[in-house]
């Protein structure tokens, strides 16, 4: 039976997409051409129903034999499943571990507000996001979670990293979970890739051979600035500060790594004076 040797876990993000492509080109690794397999989230479900929820879900894998076959061709190499839905549904961790107990897990994390904003922009491009602003989309999220809306519309939930890390660590054991910080402010791209390769037991990239793997760019930084401006509109700023910021502080302790820029400084926040304590 074919099963992945590792899972690339993380909510939808630019850095996770770059990493999936990079691993797919690695001589020691086999990544399925179809990225969003979604097997453990949608096993046994009707594809037409899923497609109505989100067109991208009309092509997921719902049968065990189809899932096994997806990895058969690459069984001479290290096989990986990069389904992003597994990062939006931490409750799947125990199910995945029961199905593939020997697998390793790589969790890719990037600045949470940037991740949420870029996911919003991507969903606008795909046509499934009808909210006209990031602020409006965040406002709609609680109601969407109670309906059959696409799971990819989870912006705040997808940026709450503590539950994600805790779930997969509990299910697989900390020694089998590697967290990749996709932010060159804290970890250079080359080091991030080498550390991941060592964890997976594959050959590291040659020094300097990480072209095209920069997580950030000036264009992204400009979008991040706009995201912060949009994020501060209305009453959602406190929700992010008390929720996402709390998770980032937990993650800092878990990794012994300061991630101060992942949450805006209240000193530079025009609404800080009126914020809840």
JSON list of C-alpha atoms in Angstrom, two decimals, residues 4-6 20 22-34 70-82:
[
{"chain": "A", "resi": 4, "resn": "UNK", "atom": "CA", "xyz": [3.27, 9.32, 2.14]},
{"chain": "A", "resi": 5, "resn": "UNK", "atom": "CA", "xyz": [6.46, 9.29, 4.18]},
{"chain": "A", "resi": 6, "resn": "UNK", "atom": "CA", "xyz": [5.82, 12.85, 5.28]},
{"chain": "A", "resi": 20, "resn": "UNK", "atom": "CA", "xyz": [5.83, 22.25, -2.31]},
{"chain": "A", "resi": 22, "resn": "UNK", "atom": "CA", "xyz": [10.87, 23.06, -4.32]},
{"chain": "A", "resi": 23, "resn": "UNK", "atom": "CA", "xyz": [10.36, 19.63, -2.79]},
{"chain": "A", "resi": 24, "resn": "UNK", "atom": "CA", "xyz": [8.71, 18.42, -5.98]},
{"chain": "A", "resi": 25, "resn": "UNK", "atom": "CA", "xyz": [11.91, 19.24, -7.88]},
{"chain": "A", "resi": 26, "resn": "UNK", "atom": "CA", "xyz": [14.18, 17.55, -5.31]},
{"chain": "A", "resi": 27, "resn": "UNK", "atom": "CA", "xyz": [15.82, 14.37, -6.62]},
{"chain": "A", "resi": 28, "resn": "UNK", "atom": "CA", "xyz": [15.15, 12.47, -3.39]},
{"chain": "A", "resi": 29, "resn": "UNK", "atom": "CA", "xyz": [11.48, 13.43, -3.09]},
{"chain": "A", "resi": 30, "resn": "UNK", "atom": "CA", "xyz": [8.22, 12.58, -4.84]},
{"chain": "A", "resi": 31, "resn": "UNK", "atom": "CA", "xyz": [5.37, 15.07, -4.42]},
{"chain": "A", "resi": 32, "resn": "UNK", "atom": "CA", "xyz": [2.09, 14.30, -6.18]},
{"chain": "A", "resi": 33, "resn": "UNK", "atom": "CA", "xyz": [1.34, 16.56, -9.14]},
{"chain": "A", "resi": 34, "resn": "UNK", "atom": "CA", "xyz": [-2.10, 17.13, -7.67]},
{"chain": "A", "resi": 70, "resn": "UNK", "atom": "CA", "xyz": [-1.14, 8.49, -5.94]},
{"chain": "A", "resi": 71, "resn": "UNK", "atom": "CA", "xyz": [2.11, 7.54, -4.17]},
{"chain": "A", "resi": 72, "resn": "UNK", "atom": "CA", "xyz": [2.88, 4.23, -5.91]},
{"chain": "A", "resi": 73, "resn": "UNK", "atom": "CA", "xyz": [4.85, 5.79, -8.75]},
{"chain": "A", "resi": 74, "resn": "UNK", "atom": "CA", "xyz": [7.17, 7.55, -6.33]},
{"chain": "A", "resi": 75, "resn": "UNK", "atom": "CA", "xyz": [7.74, 4.78, -3.82]},
{"chain": "A", "resi": 76, "resn": "UNK", "atom": "CA", "xyz": [11.48, 4.59, -4.60]},
{"chain": "A", "resi": 77, "resn": "UNK", "atom": "CA", "xyz": [11.78, 8.16, -3.29]},
{"chain": "A", "resi": 78, "resn": "UNK", "atom": "CA", "xyz": [10.55, 9.95, -0.17]},
{"chain": "A", "resi": 79, "resn": "UNK", "atom": "CA", "xyz": [6.86, 10.60, -0.82]},
{"chain": "A", "resi": 80, "resn": "UNK", "atom": "CA", "xyz": [4.98, 13.60, 0.51]},
{"chain": "A", "resi": 81, "resn": "UNK", "atom": "CA", "xyz": [1.39, 14.83, 0.83]},
{"chain": "A", "resi": 82, "resn": "UNK", "atom": "CA", "xyz": [1.08, 18.64, 0.71]}
]
